[in-house]
């Protein structure tokens, strides 16, 4: 029968509760073991789990929220039925659960589980039979084994006690004649909003009515009918009173401008975890890691999960959300996606026994033990210390210690539960004759209980007097008042803590709107092209943030929750605003109004929340002044004699009176009908699907239908629009949204009961497709970001990528690879699934290496120089790269090693090749992975490797730039020009290699050797090489073509062109030269560049041998005046561009100054133009000779212009010029004349003297002797334009590399 057909049922979205459910044992089907809950035949029958059934639910169905019997049954009793005897603790237990529907909306369930005596003789007999079988097995196993194993068995059954078999049987038995058998049963309310406190009170009053000696004032049907059909949802911003069996219940709902409804006490979450731990878990949730909560108590799992997701406002968790994971769904911990799940821990099992498929990115939260295990690398929440300080101030106002306290909130009854639970576990209880036994006598000799007794004393609870008798009326009144006060305090604390968290996001994202990219003109085109479009200007946003925030924000803006938040913002231009967004935007507006004079620049100064009092007051006012009161429960038209009251048994309810709501003359339903109907229609989506301010998950991400975990597509990239269309949308909009899904089409939604291998396989297939899609999105993003401007011109979106962003993307790729490698594992080994696979591969390969010489892939053959000397080919081997990582003492964990190996392979452009090699060992893959695993789906695996191969199109330095302190072996080769000089010099050569992170210092090159290897701390990207010798021996002169240096770990090879002599009396007489390096692109990269549609980044052409005026061949073609002026403009322009880039994106300034087409080369051309190159007695003349003549002139003359100011200026310029030149000439370095000119230009640029020096040189008398008349330096107009160009460098702070000016003291 459909509830929607019944009168009153149509108003379901406005009703407080949708269903009342009863679950328990079905006497007809008897005892059915719950196989899905895990094999438990080793346990005594009373400890085993048996299948439960939904015995009844009212109404039969509601169109807004169809009843899912399997999901409700599984979540009401996640462990199935449990049995107890009169000796066991049978206190009722409350827990709640959540069901996420297909559209992402949520329904809440509130459950009270209690124990009822078993009246079925058949079930009692079955239990006795099970015990006889169990005891026989125990007896056999004890006597079949040796006495020593018997001891171990006994000790395992009761630790620390020497237990005999007789004793064991006495405690572990059920005798039908002696014992009373009880079975669990639960009553449950299913509601659209999480009114946890109100539902708990209602269920507890129902339970009291069942166990009370007096029957309730009205039949139970009256109260259930009342809450199902006659109690409305309180309107936003109002409070409501309705009636339970014995006393009224009050609930309240936040207004439209307040934080969304949250009824779970955050106090408990902070007490359970402690403030520091909770903030760390909260950060992991924000960064969308895998979060696994672990506790024996279902309600604790819900309290922590709901507490943390509540604090995310204005963001919403977008992935798998299952706060209580039923035992039958444990295989979903294998999900290779972000999740937030709760797992019930079994008594006595510790963390080490818990087998989790992957832990590289897992945040494990052991709630009961106040302990968390965090992923290895994740950024801290901005202003974390000040943030924790502010929260602790709020907690302390309410008397809660910030470090948390597991027991500070336990009431006497909770403590009693603990005592009784321990009693059960210790198996010392035997058969207690009645409930009024003095507990202290019973517990005396037990250590655990002694500790609990001491704790009880400290908390002011007297265990001795704890007899289970009816309490006095006065006491009850006091407790009631205390509870009401406690509840109000909890509400106030909740809202104040949430305000502090919300305020952090309001401050951090106050200007987010400025960076939203509103590209599409209409909804349809936006939906159609959603995946290709950038919706947020990430680079600009990050560049606008305070430096300390960047590590966290760069990760956070890549998450699904942030992408969905921005999507909601874009969608709000076409449809009604998302409730979360509406509240958040109004808060930002408020900040702007108050901070009119605040500067526009972002600041990292911590700003505390200023709205705590107002938020607490609004809740207090609502609870003190009740806005609405629901109809009282009343007698229904029931058949007499049915459902007779019997103490301790929940009656069989009359379904006909509960199946339908009241008729239309009811005073709540019939309020001026038309307006009410219109309001209902308007609220159908906002209160039910949107859960009006309540948490919601978007339909396009990973969705769970009724907790059955049929997985939709998920994706770290920008998602399709995140919500079901609201009332203003036509059907065509829905069509577009469905087209925007690529994987979600026609996905079958399996029910919980349908957990067949076929369904599990289908679910895993969705995982595989999703992982592949995520890999495609990530590699595309990495390529587009890295290719920069060139990609923008081709229409790919954003331009620059900062080092920070690159690091975030690479960390995200590492996480994806770990998830892929942990999908479908047979047996988990170690925390990193990828590293454990690599280690097993290494072990097998090394065994084979011993047996046969394994072939090693060689890198592309290098072109030999004319000397025939070249760098030996570097080994390309997966094992070799692993050994490099294993030799790094800095990395202590497997997860760290796997990440380092990924970074190294990416930098070497071997990631795809290495992983292909790893997966080529199919025998190993079969041994490690189940058939459905991603790595065993051949077609998808090939596509995945192809996506990774595309990353070879760009250069990454993600290993070199991260591991800056490691020791790296380098190999260097000096290549002389044999035709014109000796290959080997008789003098003592030396070399010094410099990089962005440091230099090697001077190293002697062994005599008669042109190749050497050395090890030193990571130099970063190499920039310069200084090479020289001491000019000793007969054949001292040495003509060096170039120097090659290779990083032996990453394989990066740098070429340092020279093409000049080293030696006295030859060339410019230099005994040492500073060479500028360039990274050599390997042949394979060039080939890849040809295949790629987007051209790879241009490599700089090899630096031409920059020779003096008298070149070696004498056939040097000289550039004309126009080309020289153009060269100067280009060189200066490149330096200006360098400084206009964000600091993290700048390349090497040394190359812009001293490389080919650098400023030094351009100025050399200016000074060479028109230079008289006549050889006087075959002696070469260099620019430096002209500089020295000028200095001699300046030092002896004082003839300057007439104007006194000019005279002072010129004198000061002359003085600095002479000082600098003399400092370079007297430096303790054997640098030649061209090298000295290079140093002068570099220093002049750094200290902004060039525009003062050049006019002095142009006016110096030596110029007429050494330059022809048409020389550029003798043309006043040209000199003036040169000065104007050089002036543009005056504003920049130029820092020179140490190797360029070493030994020059100015």
PDB file of N, CA, C and O in Angstrom, residues 795-835:
ATOM      1  N   UNK A 795      44.419  27.524 -26.617  1.00  0.00           N
ATOM      2  CA  UNK A 795      43.066  27.468 -26.049  1.00  0.00           C
ATOM      3  C   UNK A 795      42.902  26.515 -24.895  1.00  0.00           C
ATOM      4  O   UNK A 795      41.833  25.997 -24.656  1.00  0.00           O
ATOM      5  N   UNK A 796      43.974  26.237 -24.130  1.00  0.00           N
ATOM      6  CA  UNK A 796      43.859  25.279 -23.033  1.00  0.00           C
ATOM      7  C   UNK A 796      43.579  25.890 -21.675  1.00  0.00           C
ATOM      8  O   UNK A 796      43.592  25.197 -20.689  1.00  0.00           O
ATOM      9  N   UNK A 797      43.445  27.208 -21.535  1.00  0.00           N
ATOM     10  CA  UNK A 797      43.146  27.745 -20.201  1.00  0.00           C
ATOM     11  C   UNK A 797      44.316  28.472 -19.568  1.00  0.00           C
ATOM     12  O   UNK A 797      45.049  29.176 -20.225  1.00  0.00           O
ATOM     13  N   UNK A 798      44.512  28.253 -18.263  1.00  0.00           N
ATOM     14  CA  UNK A 798      45.452  29.059 -17.481  1.00  0.00           C
ATOM     15  C   UNK A 798      46.887  29.014 -17.990  1.00  0.00           C
ATOM     16  O   UNK A 798      47.321  28.055 -18.588  1.00  0.00           O
ATOM     17  N   UNK A 799      47.644  30.064 -17.617  1.00  0.00           N
ATOM     18  CA  UNK A 799      49.017  30.145 -18.100  1.00  0.00           C
ATOM     19  C   UNK A 799      50.011  29.555 -17.117  1.00  0.00           C
ATOM     20  O   UNK A 799      50.389  28.414 -17.226  1.00  0.00           O
ATOM     21  N   UNK A 800      50.412  30.349 -16.142  1.00  0.00           N
ATOM     22  CA  UNK A 800      51.571  29.961 -15.339  1.00  0.00           C
ATOM     23  C   UNK A 800      51.271  28.878 -14.321  1.00  0.00           C
ATOM     24  O   UNK A 800      50.164  28.685 -13.897  1.00  0.00           O
ATOM     25  N   UNK A 801      52.331  28.214 -13.931  1.00  0.00           N
ATOM     26  CA  UNK A 801      52.210  27.252 -12.837  1.00  0.00           C
ATOM     27  C   UNK A 801      53.339  27.548 -11.879  1.00  0.00           C
ATOM     28  O   UNK A 801      54.490  27.661 -12.283  1.00  0.00           O
ATOM     29  N   UNK A 802      53.011  27.735 -10.633  1.00  0.00           N
ATOM     30  CA  UNK A 802      54.065  28.048  -9.666  1.00  0.00           C
ATOM     31  C   UNK A 802      54.660  26.734  -9.190  1.00  0.00           C
ATOM     32  O   UNK A 802      54.062  25.679  -9.352  1.00  0.00           O
ATOM     33  N   UNK A 803      55.838  26.835  -8.568  1.00  0.00           N
ATOM     34  CA  UNK A 803      56.465  25.636  -8.010  1.00  0.00           C
ATOM     35  C   UNK A 803      55.531  24.965  -7.020  1.00  0.00           C
ATOM     36  O   UNK A 803      55.431  23.754  -6.947  1.00  0.00           O
ATOM     37  N   UNK A 804      54.795  25.796  -6.283  1.00  0.00           N
ATOM     38  CA  UNK A 804      53.881  25.293  -5.278  1.00  0.00           C
ATOM     39  C   UNK A 804      52.754  24.485  -5.907  1.00  0.00           C
ATOM     40  O   UNK A 804      52.437  23.370  -5.497  1.00  0.00           O
ATOM     41  N   UNK A 805      52.164  25.061  -6.955  1.00  0.00           N
ATOM     42  CA  UNK A 805      51.062  24.375  -7.629  1.00  0.00           C
ATOM     43  C   UNK A 805      51.546  23.078  -8.252  1.00  0.00           C
ATOM     44  O   UNK A 805      50.886  22.054  -8.202  1.00  0.00           O
ATOM     45  N   UNK A 806      52.734  23.137  -8.856  1.00  0.00           N
ATOM     46  CA  UNK A 806      53.294  21.935  -9.484  1.00  0.00           C
ATOM     47  C   UNK A 806      53.448  20.843  -8.436  1.00  0.00           C
ATOM     48  O   UNK A 806      53.098  19.687  -8.654  1.00  0.00           O
ATOM     49  N   UNK A 807      53.939  21.229  -7.265  1.00  0.00           N
ATOM     50  CA  UNK A 807      54.133  20.268  -6.188  1.00  0.00           C
ATOM     51  C   UNK A 807      52.813  19.649  -5.766  1.00  0.00           C
ATOM     52  O   UNK A 807      52.722  18.459  -5.497  1.00  0.00           O
ATOM     53  N   UNK A 808      51.761  20.482  -5.714  1.00  0.00           N
ATOM     54  CA  UNK A 808      50.426  20.000  -5.345  1.00  0.00           C
ATOM     55  C   UNK A 808      49.935  18.970  -6.354  1.00  0.00           C
ATOM     56  O   UNK A 808      49.419  17.917  -5.988  1.00  0.00           O
ATOM     57  N   UNK A 809      50.112  19.288  -7.635  1.00  0.00           N
ATOM     58  CA  UNK A 809      49.642  18.371  -8.691  1.00  0.00           C
ATOM     59  C   UNK A 809      50.412  17.052  -8.647  1.00  0.00           C
ATOM     60  O   UNK A 809      49.841  15.986  -8.853  1.00  0.00           O
ATOM     61  N   UNK A 810      51.713  17.140  -8.371  1.00  0.00           N
ATOM     62  CA  UNK A 810      52.512  15.912  -8.337  1.00  0.00           C
ATOM     63  C   UNK A 810      52.141  15.079  -7.111  1.00  0.00           C
ATOM     64  O   UNK A 810      52.023  13.856  -7.193  1.00  0.00           O
ATOM     65  N   UNK A 811      51.926  15.749  -5.970  1.00  0.00           N
ATOM     66  CA  UNK A 811      51.496  15.027  -4.761  1.00  0.00           C
ATOM     67  C   UNK A 811      50.170  14.326  -5.027  1.00  0.00           C
ATOM     68  O   UNK A 811      49.942  13.191  -4.604  1.00  0.00           O
ATOM     69  N   UNK A 812      49.306  14.997  -5.772  1.00  0.00           N
ATOM     70  CA  UNK A 812      48.002  14.426  -6.104  1.00  0.00           C
ATOM     71  C   UNK A 812      48.156  13.218  -7.038  1.00  0.00           C
ATOM     72  O   UNK A 812      47.432  12.236  -6.928  1.00  0.00           O
ATOM     73  N   UNK A 813      49.128  13.278  -7.954  1.00  0.00           N
ATOM     74  CA  UNK A 813      49.405  12.133  -8.838  1.00  0.00           C
ATOM     75  C   UNK A 813      49.933  10.960  -8.002  1.00  0.00           C
ATOM     76  O   UNK A 813      49.536   9.807  -8.229  1.00  0.00           O
ATOM     77  N   UNK A 814      50.817  11.239  -7.044  1.00  0.00           N
ATOM     78  CA  UNK A 814      51.357  10.177  -6.167  1.00  0.00           C
ATOM     79  C   UNK A 814      50.207   9.488  -5.432  1.00  0.00           C
ATOM     80  O   UNK A 814      50.158   8.255  -5.329  1.00  0.00           O
ATOM     81  N   UNK A 815      49.264  10.292  -4.954  1.00  0.00           N
ATOM     82  CA  UNK A 815      48.116   9.752  -4.229  1.00  0.00           C
ATOM     83  C   UNK A 815      47.278   8.865  -5.151  1.00  0.00           C
ATOM     84  O   UNK A 815      46.851   7.774  -4.779  1.00  0.00           O
ATOM     85  N   UNK A 816      47.061   9.321  -6.382  1.00  0.00           N
ATOM     86  CA  UNK A 816      46.275   8.531  -7.342  1.00  0.00           C
ATOM     87  C   UNK A 816      46.956   7.188  -7.614  1.00  0.00           C
ATOM     88  O   UNK A 816      46.306   6.139  -7.634  1.00  0.00           O
ATOM     89  N   UNK A 817      48.279   7.198  -7.823  1.00  0.00           N
ATOM     90  CA  UNK A 817      48.996   5.946  -8.101  1.00  0.00           C
ATOM     91  C   UNK A 817      48.882   4.991  -6.911  1.00  0.00           C
ATOM     92  O   UNK A 817      48.705   3.786  -7.089  1.00  0.00           O
ATOM     93  N   UNK A 818      48.967   5.535  -5.696  1.00  0.00           N
ATOM     94  CA  UNK A 818      48.820   4.671  -4.510  1.00  0.00           C
ATOM     95  C   UNK A 818      47.422   4.047  -4.480  1.00  0.00           C
ATOM     96  O   UNK A 818      47.266   2.870  -4.148  1.00  0.00           O
ATOM     97  N   UNK A 819      46.410   4.839  -4.852  1.00  0.00           N
ATOM     98  CA  UNK A 819      45.039   4.299  -4.830  1.00  0.00           C
ATOM     99  C   UNK A 819      44.856   3.231  -5.896  1.00  0.00           C
ATOM    100  O   UNK A 819      44.185   2.229  -5.681  1.00  0.00           O
ATOM    101  N   UNK A 820      45.470   3.461  -7.066  1.00  0.00           N
ATOM    102  CA  UNK A 820      45.381   2.463  -8.143  1.00  0.00           C
ATOM    103  C   UNK A 820      46.056   1.174  -7.693  1.00  0.00           C
ATOM    104  O   UNK A 820      45.525   0.083  -7.875  1.00  0.00           O
ATOM    105  N   UNK A 821      47.229   1.298  -7.056  1.00  0.00           N
ATOM    106  CA  UNK A 821      47.977   0.099  -6.659  1.00  0.00           C
ATOM    107  C   UNK A 821      47.337  -0.633  -5.481  1.00  0.00           C
ATOM    108  O   UNK A 821      47.624  -1.789  -5.242  1.00  0.00           O
ATOM    109  N   UNK A 822      46.456   0.063  -4.744  1.00  0.00           N
ATOM    110  CA  UNK A 822      45.851  -0.638  -3.603  1.00  0.00           C
ATOM    111  C   UNK A 822      44.474  -1.193  -3.966  1.00  0.00           C
ATOM    112  O   UNK A 822      43.828  -1.818  -3.143  1.00  0.00           O
ATOM    113  N   UNK A 823      44.028  -0.983  -5.198  1.00  0.00           N
ATOM    114  CA  UNK A 823      42.707  -1.494  -5.596  1.00  0.00           C
ATOM    115  C   UNK A 823      42.795  -2.976  -5.928  1.00  0.00           C
ATOM    116  O   UNK A 823      43.592  -3.388  -6.761  1.00  0.00           O
ATOM    117  N   UNK A 824      41.972  -3.767  -5.236  1.00  0.00           N
ATOM    118  CA  UNK A 824      41.895  -5.192  -5.546  1.00  0.00           C
ATOM    119  C   UNK A 824      43.098  -5.987  -5.079  1.00  0.00           C
ATOM    120  O   UNK A 824      43.418  -7.030  -5.659  1.00  0.00           O
ATOM    121  N   UNK A 825      43.780  -5.534  -4.025  1.00  0.00           N
ATOM    122  CA  UNK A 825      44.933  -6.284  -3.493  1.00  0.00           C
ATOM    123  C   UNK A 825      44.471  -7.606  -2.885  1.00  0.00           C
ATOM    124  O   UNK A 825      43.446  -7.656  -2.208  1.00  0.00           O
ATOM    125  N   UNK A 826      45.256  -8.672  -3.108  1.00  0.00           N
ATOM    126  CA  UNK A 826      44.929  -9.955  -2.460  1.00  0.00           C
ATOM    127  C   UNK A 826      45.233  -9.847  -0.973  1.00  0.00           C
ATOM    128  O   UNK A 826      44.392 -10.105  -0.139  1.00  0.00           O
ATOM    129  N   UNK A 827      46.478  -9.465  -0.670  1.00  0.00           N
ATOM    130  CA  UNK A 827      46.907  -9.346   0.727  1.00  0.00           C
ATOM    131  C   UNK A 827      47.689  -8.049   0.860  1.00  0.00           C
ATOM    132  O   UNK A 827      48.587  -7.783   0.057  1.00  0.00           O
ATOM    133  N   UNK A 828      47.332  -7.267   1.872  1.00  0.00           N
ATOM    134  CA  UNK A 828      48.038  -6.000   2.057  1.00  0.00           C
ATOM    135  C   UNK A 828      49.404  -6.253   2.684  1.00  0.00           C
ATOM    136  O   UNK A 828      49.533  -7.014   3.613  1.00  0.00           O
ATOM    137  N   UNK A 829      50.435  -5.609   2.117  1.00  0.00           N
ATOM    138  CA  UNK A 829      51.780  -5.738   2.693  1.00  0.00           C
ATOM    139  C   UNK A 829      52.386  -4.348   2.792  1.00  0.00           C
ATOM    140  O   UNK A 829      52.645  -3.722   1.776  1.00  0.00           O
ATOM    141  N   UNK A 830      52.599  -3.885   3.987  1.00  0.00           N
ATOM    142  CA  UNK A 830      53.202  -2.561   4.155  1.00  0.00           C
ATOM    143  C   UNK A 830      52.201  -1.458   3.873  1.00  0.00           C
ATOM    144  O   UNK A 830      51.123  -1.697   3.323  1.00  0.00           O
ATOM    145  N   UNK A 831      52.578  -0.231   4.222  1.00  0.00           N
ATOM    146  CA  UNK A 831      51.642   0.890   4.090  1.00  0.00           C
ATOM    147  C   UNK A 831      51.502   1.360   2.655  1.00  0.00           C
ATOM    148  O   UNK A 831      50.512   1.957   2.294  1.00  0.00           O
ATOM    149  N   UNK A 832      52.526   1.137   1.826  1.00  0.00           N
ATOM    150  CA  UNK A 832      52.440   1.583   0.431  1.00  0.00           C
ATOM    151  C   UNK A 832      52.321   0.376  -0.485  1.00  0.00           C
ATOM    152  O   UNK A 832      53.242  -0.437  -0.588  1.00  0.00           O
ATOM    153  N   UNK A 833      51.173   0.271  -1.153  1.00  0.00           N
ATOM    154  CA  UNK A 833      50.945  -0.863  -2.050  1.00  0.00           C
ATOM    155  C   UNK A 833      51.921  -0.814  -3.227  1.00  0.00           C
ATOM    156  O   UNK A 833      52.428  -1.843  -3.683  1.00  0.00           O
ATOM    157  N   UNK A 834      52.212   0.385  -3.729  1.00  0.00           N
ATOM    158  CA  UNK A 834      53.114   0.531  -4.880  1.00  0.00           C
ATOM    159  C   UNK A 834      54.528   0.084  -4.505  1.00  0.00           C
ATOM    160  O   UNK A 834      55.169  -0.672  -5.226  1.00  0.00           O
ATOM    161  N   UNK A 835      55.020   0.541  -3.357  1.00  0.00           N
ATOM    162  CA  UNK A 835      56.392   0.193  -2.962  1.00  0.00           C
ATOM    163  C   UNK A 835      56.515  -1.300  -2.684  1.00  0.00           C
ATOM    164  O   UNK A 835      57.505  -1.932  -3.011  1.00  0.00           O
TER     165      UNK A 835
END
